[in-house]
Amino acid sequence: VTLSLDPARLPAVDWASHAFFDGDRALPFQIHDQNSNGQADEIFLLVDLEANQSLNVEIKPVETMPVFPKRTQAELSHKVGCTWEGREYEGGEFQNVSELRVPAEHTDHSWYIRYEGPGWESDKVGYRFYLDWRNATDIFGKTTTEMVLQDVGQDGFDSYHELSDWGMDVLKVGESLGLGTFATWQDGKAERVAVTDSVYCAITANGPVQSMIHTTYYGWEASGKKQNLESDLSITAGSRLTRHQLQWAESLDSVCTGIVTLDNTELLTSTEGEWGYLATWGKQSLNDDQLGMAVLFKTADLLEITTDEHSQVVVLRPSPDNSLTYYFLGAWEKEPEGITNKADFEAYLKAEVQKLAQPLKIDYNK
């Protein structure tokens, strides 16, 4: 479990020479300096806990900072060294960057951004979203717990649609919501974030415990309004869940997310507790094997569960401050210790919504 700690409630120490310990064992952690001013805004700490278990964590000075295994990653890579020819970027080599203001020339299949958008992964699963008018989320199923995104798409867009030693792109998105894509609900149809003045994307965390991608959609046109939309996608070590936090300026009546409608699947839903889910299970991967997908949402936000031409849809009520937070996940049977049947997938989903409803309690005073 990854804990989010408030540095203001912790002892004032130099985090370059202090670490968290369970007895003599150093616990993986990372500092999030959101404003890049050398100050810790948030600390992410990874712990192993069973239900009803407690853990006493100490902060101790260290002579040498421990190096923790990298269990999450986020990256953004585009071509450099050549020129645009209309809407296509011909030639050049891929280079990883920490931020990108998307060129006006860029669209789908411009050959400019490696695997067409930013990617993020844990030791369980990987994701990407299309950094163009489609703005939909896709899944990279993994057959390893190692970080793999750095090798994906280096030889073109087609290679990762075939099974390789690291895994593959397992989802057909098309015109749908893919998995967990944010949209507005208008006239019985999910409208993805398609029309904007410009888009800025940045890797805001890329560490052993958590990775995060921030995107600003300037001049987003939706529901007859034009405004900016802020998106933060994050993933933590040991988890399939992506958290999606959104903020916009002017009120919207209803927004939505969902899952692509594919053949050979069963629809699974739960709206009983504080957190609910919309999920599908079946032979729906591009490898023709078992894939489970789910969107997890606060049941207080739920307006309706419905469909449109391409997707299973959950329509949600935005918060009064024009924000929304939900989670999504993919679970492919070929993962290490992957989920291989519907009963286990449902049990997993019930456990995840229960954990969201009953987060760990942190006592800073002991």
CSV table of C-alpha atoms in Angstrom, one decimal:
chain,number,residue,atom,x,y,z
A,1,VAL,CA,0.0,0.0,0.0
A,2,THR,CA,1.3,3.5,-0.8
A,3,LEU,CA,0.7,6.2,1.8
A,4,SER,CA,0.6,9.9,1.0
A,5,LEU,CA,2.3,11.7,3.9
A,6,ASP,CA,2.2,15.4,4.7
A,7,PRO,CA,5.8,16.7,5.3
A,8,ALA,CA,4.5,19.5,7.5
A,9,ARG,CA,3.3,16.9,10.0
A,10,LEU,CA,6.7,15.1,10.1
A,11,PRO,CA,9.9,16.1,11.8
A,12,ALA,CA,11.9,18.8,10.0
A,13,VAL,CA,14.8,16.8,8.6
A,14,ASP,CA,17.0,16.8,5.5
A,15,TRP,CA,15.3,14.2,3.3
A,16,ALA,CA,18.5,13.8,1.4
A,17,SER,CA,20.0,12.1,4.4
A,18,HIS,CA,17.0,10.5,6.2
A,19,ALA,CA,14.9,7.5,5.4
A,20,PHE,CA,11.9,5.6,6.8
A,21,PHE,CA,12.4,2.4,8.6
A,22,ASP,CA,10.4,-0.6,9.9
A,23,GLY,CA,12.9,-1.8,12.5
A,24,ASP,CA,16.2,-2.2,10.5
A,25,ARG,CA,14.5,-2.4,7.1
A,26,ALA,CA,14.4,0.7,5.0
A,27,LEU,CA,11.0,1.3,3.4
A,28,PRO,CA,10.7,2.5,-0.2
A,29,PHE,CA,9.7,6.2,-0.4
A,30,GLN,CA,10.0,9.2,-2.7
A,31,ILE,CA,9.7,12.9,-2.3
A,32,HIS,CA,7.3,14.9,-4.5
A,33,ASP,CA,8.5,18.4,-5.1
A,34,GLN,CA,5.5,19.8,-7.0
A,35,ASN,CA,6.8,23.3,-7.3
A,36,SER,CA,10.4,22.3,-8.1
A,37,ASN,CA,11.6,24.6,-5.3
A,38,GLY,CA,13.6,22.0,-3.3
A,39,GLN,CA,10.8,21.6,-0.7
A,40,ALA,CA,8.9,18.4,-0.1
A,41,ASP,CA,5.2,18.9,-0.9
A,42,GLU,CA,4.2,15.3,-0.4
A,43,ILE,CA,6.0,12.0,0.5
A,44,PHE,CA,4.9,8.6,-0.8
A,45,LEU,CA,5.7,5.7,1.4
A,46,LEU,CA,5.3,2.0,0.4
A,47,VAL,CA,4.3,-0.4,3.2
A,48,ASP,CA,3.1,-4.0,3.4
A,49,LEU,CA,0.1,-4.4,5.7
A,50,GLU,CA,-2.7,-6.9,6.2
A,51,ALA,CA,-6.2,-5.9,7.3
A,52,ASN,CA,-6.3,-4.7,11.0
A,53,GLN,CA,-2.5,-4.7,11.1
A,54,SER,CA,-0.5,-1.7,12.4
A,55,LEU,CA,3.1,-0.7,11.7
A,56,ASN,CA,5.4,1.6,13.6
A,57,VAL,CA,7.6,3.6,11.1
A,58,GLU,CA,10.6,5.6,12.2
A,59,ILE,CA,12.6,8.3,10.5
A,60,LYS,CA,16.3,7.8,10.9
A,61,PRO,CA,19.5,9.4,9.5
A,62,VAL,CA,21.5,7.4,7.0
A,63,GLU,CA,25.1,7.7,5.8
A,64,THR,CA,24.1,6.5,2.3
A,65,MET,CA,20.6,6.7,0.9
A,66,PRO,CA,19.1,3.3,0.1
A,67,VAL,CA,18.3,2.7,-3.6
A,68,PHE,CA,14.8,1.2,-4.0
A,69,PRO,CA,13.7,-1.0,-6.9
A,70,LYS,CA,11.8,1.0,-9.6
A,71,ARG,CA,8.3,-0.3,-9.5
A,72,THR,CA,6.6,2.6,-11.4
A,73,GLN,CA,7.4,4.6,-14.4
A,74,ALA,CA,6.0,7.5,-16.5
A,75,GLU,CA,7.5,8.7,-19.8
A,76,LEU,CA,6.9,11.0,-22.7
A,77,SER,CA,8.9,10.6,-25.9
A,78,HIS,CA,8.8,12.4,-29.3
A,79,LYS,CA,11.0,12.6,-32.4
A,80,VAL,CA,13.7,15.2,-32.8
A,81,GLY,CA,16.1,16.0,-35.6
A,82,CYS,CA,13.8,16.3,-38.6
A,83,THR,CA,10.9,18.4,-39.9
A,84,TRP,CA,7.2,18.3,-40.3
A,85,GLU,CA,5.7,17.5,-43.7
A,86,GLY,CA,2.1,18.6,-43.3
A,87,ARG,CA,0.7,16.5,-40.5
A,88,GLU,CA,3.5,13.9,-40.5
A,89,TYR,CA,6.9,14.1,-38.9
A,90,GLU,CA,9.3,12.3,-41.2
A,91,GLY,CA,12.6,10.8,-40.0
A,92,GLY,CA,14.2,11.9,-36.7
A,93,GLU,CA,14.9,9.9,-33.5
A,94,PHE,CA,12.9,9.5,-30.4
A,95,GLN,CA,14.0,11.5,-27.3
A,96,ASN,CA,12.4,11.3,-23.8
A,97,VAL,CA,11.3,14.7,-22.5
A,98,SER,CA,9.8,15.8,-19.2
A,99,GLU,CA,7.2,18.1,-20.8
A,100,LEU,CA,5.7,18.8,-24.2
A,101,ARG,CA,3.4,21.5,-25.7
A,102,VAL,CA,1.8,19.5,-28.4
A,103,PRO,CA,2.6,21.0,-31.9
A,104,ALA,CA,-0.3,22.3,-33.8
A,105,GLU,CA,0.6,19.9,-36.7
A,106,HIS,CA,0.2,16.8,-34.5
A,107,THR,CA,-2.7,14.5,-35.0
A,108,ASP,CA,-3.3,10.7,-34.9
A,109,HIS,CA,-0.6,8.8,-36.8
A,110,SER,CA,1.7,11.7,-37.2
A,111,TRP,CA,4.7,9.4,-36.3
A,112,TYR,CA,5.9,12.1,-33.9
A,113,ILE,CA,5.2,10.8,-30.3
A,114,ARG,CA,6.3,7.3,-29.4
A,115,TYR,CA,3.3,5.1,-28.9
A,116,GLU,CA,1.2,8.2,-29.7
A,117,GLY,CA,1.2,9.7,-26.2
A,118,PRO,CA,2.5,9.5,-22.6
A,119,GLY,CA,2.8,6.2,-20.9
A,120,TRP,CA,2.7,5.1,-17.2
A,121,GLU,CA,3.1,1.7,-15.6
A,122,SER,CA,3.5,-0.2,-12.4
A,123,ASP,CA,5.0,-3.6,-11.8
A,124,LYS,CA,1.5,-4.9,-12.7
A,125,VAL,CA,0.3,-3.2,-15.9
A,126,GLY,CA,1.0,-0.2,-18.2
A,127,TYR,CA,-1.2,2.4,-19.8
A,128,ARG,CA,-1.0,5.2,-22.4
A,129,PHE,CA,-3.4,7.8,-23.7
A,130,TYR,CA,-3.5,9.3,-27.2
A,131,LEU,CA,-2.2,12.8,-27.0
A,132,ASP,CA,-4.4,14.0,-29.9
A,133,TRP,CA,-8.0,14.6,-30.7
A,134,ARG,CA,-8.9,10.9,-29.7
A,135,ASN,CA,-7.6,11.4,-26.1
A,136,ALA,CA,-8.5,7.8,-25.1
A,137,THR,CA,-6.7,5.5,-22.7
A,138,ASP,CA,-5.2,2.2,-23.8
A,139,ILE,CA,-3.7,-0.8,-22.0
A,140,PHE,CA,-0.2,-2.4,-22.2
A,141,GLY,CA,-0.5,-5.8,-20.7
A,142,LYS,CA,2.7,-7.0,-19.1
A,143,THR,CA,4.2,-10.5,-18.8
A,144,THR,CA,6.9,-9.2,-16.4
A,145,THR,CA,7.2,-7.1,-13.3
A,146,GLU,CA,10.1,-5.1,-14.8
A,147,MET,CA,9.7,-1.6,-16.3
A,148,VAL,CA,9.1,-1.9,-20.0
A,149,LEU,CA,7.8,1.3,-21.5
A,150,GLN,CA,11.3,2.5,-22.4
A,151,ASP,CA,11.5,-0.2,-25.1
A,152,VAL,CA,7.9,0.1,-26.4
A,153,GLY,CA,7.4,1.6,-29.8
A,154,GLN,CA,11.0,2.2,-30.6
A,155,ASP,CA,10.6,0.4,-33.9
A,156,GLY,CA,7.2,1.7,-34.9
A,157,PHE,CA,3.5,1.6,-34.0
A,158,ASP,CA,2.8,-1.9,-35.2
A,159,SER,CA,5.2,-3.9,-33.1
A,160,TYR,CA,3.5,-3.5,-29.7
A,161,HIS,CA,0.2,-4.9,-31.1
A,162,GLU,CA,1.9,-8.4,-31.3
A,163,LEU,CA,2.9,-10.4,-28.2
A,164,SER,CA,6.5,-10.0,-27.3
A,165,ASP,CA,8.7,-11.0,-24.3
A,166,TRP,CA,7.5,-8.0,-22.3
A,167,GLY,CA,3.8,-8.2,-23.2
A,168,MET,CA,1.7,-6.2,-25.7
A,169,ASP,CA,-1.0,-3.6,-26.3
A,170,VAL,CA,-4.1,-5.7,-25.4
A,171,LEU,CA,-7.0,-3.3,-26.1
A,172,LYS,CA,-8.8,-2.2,-29.2
A,173,VAL,CA,-10.0,1.4,-28.5
A,174,GLY,CA,-11.4,2.7,-31.7
A,175,GLU,CA,-14.1,5.4,-31.2
A,176,SER,CA,-14.8,4.3,-27.7
A,177,LEU,CA,-13.8,5.4,-24.2
A,178,GLY,CA,-11.1,2.7,-24.2
A,179,LEU,CA,-10.6,2.3,-20.5
A,180,GLY,CA,-11.4,5.1,-18.1
A,181,THR,CA,-11.3,7.9,-20.6
A,182,PHE,CA,-12.9,11.2,-19.4
A,183,ALA,CA,-15.8,12.6,-21.4
A,184,THR,CA,-18.9,14.6,-21.2
A,185,TRP,CA,-22.3,13.0,-21.5
A,186,GLN,CA,-24.3,14.8,-24.2
A,187,ASP,CA,-27.5,13.6,-26.0
A,188,GLY,CA,-26.9,10.0,-25.1
A,189,LYS,CA,-23.3,9.9,-26.2
A,190,ALA,CA,-19.9,10.1,-24.5
A,191,GLU,CA,-18.0,13.0,-26.1
A,192,ARG,CA,-14.2,12.7,-25.5
A,193,VAL,CA,-12.0,15.7,-25.0
A,194,ALA,CA,-11.5,16.3,-28.7
A,195,VAL,CA,-11.6,20.1,-29.4
A,196,THR,CA,-9.0,22.3,-27.7
A,197,ASP,CA,-6.9,25.3,-28.5
A,198,SER,CA,-3.7,23.6,-27.4
A,199,VAL,CA,-2.4,20.9,-25.0
A,200,TYR,CA,0.5,20.7,-22.6
A,201,CYS,CA,1.6,17.5,-21.0
A,202,ALA,CA,4.3,16.9,-18.3
A,203,ILE,CA,5.8,14.0,-16.3
A,204,THR,CA,5.4,15.3,-12.8
A,205,ALA,CA,6.6,12.2,-10.9
A,206,ASN,CA,8.7,9.2,-12.1
A,207,GLY,CA,9.8,7.3,-9.1
A,208,PRO,CA,10.0,3.9,-7.4
A,209,VAL,CA,6.8,4.3,-5.5
A,210,GLN,CA,4.6,6.6,-7.6
A,211,SER,CA,4.5,8.1,-11.1
A,212,MET,CA,2.2,10.9,-12.4
A,213,ILE,CA,1.3,12.7,-15.6
A,214,HIS,CA,-0.2,16.1,-15.7
A,215,THR,CA,-2.1,17.4,-18.8
A,216,THR,CA,-3.6,20.8,-19.4
A,217,TYR,CA,-6.2,21.2,-22.1
A,218,TYR,CA,-6.4,24.9,-23.0
A,219,GLY,CA,-9.6,26.1,-24.6
A,220,TRP,CA,-11.5,22.8,-24.2
A,221,GLU,CA,-14.9,23.0,-25.9
A,222,ALA,CA,-17.6,21.0,-24.2
A,223,SER,CA,-21.3,21.5,-23.5
A,224,GLY,CA,-21.3,24.8,-25.3
A,225,LYS,CA,-18.5,26.2,-23.1
A,226,LYS,CA,-14.8,26.9,-23.7
A,227,GLN,CA,-12.6,26.4,-20.7
A,228,ASN,CA,-9.3,24.9,-19.4
A,229,LEU,CA,-9.2,21.3,-18.1
A,230,GLU,CA,-6.5,20.0,-15.8
A,231,SER,CA,-5.8,16.2,-15.6
A,232,ASP,CA,-3.6,14.3,-13.2
A,233,LEU,CA,-3.1,10.5,-13.8
A,234,SER,CA,-1.1,8.6,-11.2
A,235,ILE,CA,-0.1,5.0,-10.5
A,236,THR,CA,1.6,3.4,-7.4
A,237,ALA,CA,3.8,0.4,-6.9
A,238,GLY,CA,2.1,-3.0,-6.6
A,239,SER,CA,-1.2,-1.7,-8.0
A,240,ARG,CA,-3.1,-1.9,-11.2
A,241,LEU,CA,-5.2,1.2,-10.3
A,242,THR,CA,-4.7,4.5,-12.1
A,243,ARG,CA,-6.1,7.5,-10.2
A,244,HIS,CA,-7.6,10.2,-12.4
A,245,GLN,CA,-8.1,13.6,-10.8
A,246,LEU,CA,-9.7,16.3,-12.9
A,247,GLN,CA,-10.4,20.0,-12.4
A,248,TRP,CA,-12.1,22.5,-14.7
A,249,ALA,CA,-13.3,26.1,-14.4
A,250,GLU,CA,-17.0,26.3,-15.2
A,251,SER,CA,-19.8,24.0,-14.2
A,252,LEU,CA,-20.9,21.0,-16.3
A,253,ASP,CA,-24.2,19.1,-15.8
A,254,SER,CA,-22.8,15.6,-16.1
A,255,VAL,CA,-19.5,14.0,-17.1
A,256,CYS,CA,-18.7,10.3,-17.7
A,257,THR,CA,-16.2,7.6,-18.2
A,258,GLY,CA,-16.4,4.0,-19.1
A,259,ILE,CA,-15.1,1.0,-21.0
A,260,VAL,CA,-15.1,0.0,-24.6
A,261,THR,CA,-17.9,-2.5,-25.6
A,262,LEU,CA,-16.4,-5.6,-27.0
A,263,ASP,CA,-17.7,-9.1,-27.9
A,264,ASN,CA,-17.4,-12.1,-25.6
A,265,THR,CA,-17.6,-10.1,-22.4
A,266,GLU,CA,-19.7,-10.0,-19.3
A,267,LEU,CA,-20.8,-6.7,-17.6
A,268,LEU,CA,-20.2,-6.5,-13.9
A,269,THR,CA,-21.4,-3.7,-11.7
A,270,SER,CA,-21.6,-2.8,-8.0
A,271,THR,CA,-23.2,0.3,-6.4
A,272,GLU,CA,-23.7,-0.9,-2.9
A,273,GLY,CA,-21.0,0.8,-0.9
A,274,GLU,CA,-19.1,4.1,-0.7
A,275,TRP,CA,-17.2,3.1,-3.9
A,276,GLY,CA,-18.7,1.2,-6.8
A,277,TYR,CA,-17.5,-0.1,-10.1
A,278,LEU,CA,-18.4,-0.7,-13.7
A,279,ALA,CA,-16.4,-3.6,-15.1
A,280,THR,CA,-16.2,-6.1,-18.0
A,281,TRP,CA,-14.6,-9.5,-18.1
A,282,GLY,CA,-14.0,-12.0,-20.9
A,283,LYS,CA,-11.9,-12.9,-24.0
A,284,GLN,CA,-11.6,-9.3,-25.0
A,285,SER,CA,-7.9,-8.8,-25.4
A,286,LEU,CA,-6.2,-8.4,-28.7
A,287,ASN,CA,-4.5,-11.6,-27.9
A,288,ASP,CA,-7.9,-13.3,-27.7
A,289,ASP,CA,-7.5,-14.1,-24.0
A,290,GLN,CA,-9.0,-13.1,-20.7
A,291,LEU,CA,-9.0,-9.4,-19.8
A,292,GLY,CA,-10.8,-7.6,-17.0
A,293,MET,CA,-11.3,-3.9,-17.1
A,294,ALA,CA,-13.0,-1.7,-14.5
A,295,VAL,CA,-13.8,1.9,-13.6
A,296,LEU,CA,-14.1,2.6,-9.8
A,297,PHE,CA,-16.2,5.6,-8.7
A,298,LYS,CA,-17.8,7.2,-5.6
A,299,THR,CA,-21.4,6.0,-5.5
A,300,ALA,CA,-22.4,9.4,-4.3
A,301,ASP,CA,-21.3,10.8,-7.7
A,302,LEU,CA,-23.3,8.2,-9.7
A,303,LEU,CA,-26.1,9.5,-12.0
A,304,GLU,CA,-26.6,6.4,-14.1
A,305,ILE,CA,-24.9,3.4,-15.7
A,306,THR,CA,-25.8,3.2,-19.4
A,307,THR,CA,-24.3,2.7,-22.9
A,308,ASP,CA,-23.7,4.5,-26.1
A,309,GLU,CA,-22.8,3.1,-29.5
A,310,HIS,CA,-19.2,2.3,-28.5
A,311,SER,CA,-18.9,2.0,-24.8
A,312,GLN,CA,-20.3,0.9,-21.4
A,313,VAL,CA,-20.7,4.3,-19.7
A,314,VAL,CA,-21.0,5.5,-16.1
A,315,VAL,CA,-22.4,9.0,-15.9
A,316,LEU,CA,-21.2,11.0,-12.9
A,317,ARG,CA,-22.1,14.2,-11.1
A,318,PRO,CA,-19.2,16.6,-10.8
A,319,SER,CA,-18.3,18.0,-7.4
A,320,PRO,CA,-19.5,21.5,-6.5
A,321,ASP,CA,-15.9,22.8,-7.1
A,322,ASN,CA,-15.9,21.4,-10.7
A,323,SER,CA,-13.7,18.5,-10.0
A,324,LEU,CA,-13.9,14.7,-10.2
A,325,THR,CA,-11.8,11.8,-9.0
A,326,TYR,CA,-12.1,8.2,-10.1
A,327,TYR,CA,-9.9,5.1,-10.7
A,328,PHE,CA,-9.6,2.6,-13.5
A,329,LEU,CA,-7.7,-0.7,-14.0
A,330,GLY,CA,-6.9,-3.4,-16.4
A,331,ALA,CA,-6.1,-7.0,-15.4
A,332,TRP,CA,-4.7,-9.3,-18.1
A,333,GLU,CA,-4.4,-13.1,-17.5
A,334,LYS,CA,-0.8,-13.3,-18.8
A,335,GLU,CA,0.5,-11.0,-16.0
A,336,PRO,CA,2.8,-12.7,-13.5
A,337,GLU,CA,0.2,-14.2,-11.1
A,338,GLY,CA,-2.5,-12.8,-13.3
A,339,ILE,CA,-6.3,-13.2,-12.7
A,340,THR,CA,-7.6,-15.9,-14.9
A,341,ASN,CA,-11.3,-16.2,-14.1
A,342,LYS,CA,-14.4,-14.1,-13.5
A,343,ALA,CA,-14.9,-15.1,-9.9
A,344,ASP,CA,-11.3,-14.1,-8.9
A,345,PHE,CA,-11.7,-10.8,-10.8
A,346,GLU,CA,-14.9,-10.0,-9.0
A,347,ALA,CA,-13.3,-10.8,-5.6
A,348,TYR,CA,-10.4,-8.6,-6.6
A,349,LEU,CA,-12.7,-5.7,-7.5
A,350,LYS,CA,-14.6,-6.0,-4.2
A,351,ALA,CA,-11.4,-5.9,-2.3
A,352,GLU,CA,-10.2,-2.8,-4.1
A,353,VAL,CA,-13.4,-0.8,-3.5
A,354,GLN,CA,-13.3,-1.8,0.1
A,355,LYS,CA,-9.8,-0.5,0.4
A,356,LEU,CA,-10.8,2.8,-1.1
A,357,ALA,CA,-13.7,3.1,1.3
A,358,GLN,CA,-11.5,2.2,4.3
A,359,PRO,CA,-8.0,3.8,3.7
A,360,LEU,CA,-5.2,3.3,6.2
A,361,LYS,CA,-5.1,5.6,9.2
A,362,ILE,CA,-1.9,7.5,9.8
A,363,ASP,CA,-0.9,8.7,13.3
A,364,TYR,CA,1.8,11.2,13.0
A,365,ASN,CA,2.2,11.7,16.7
A,366,LYS,CA,3.7,8.4,17.9
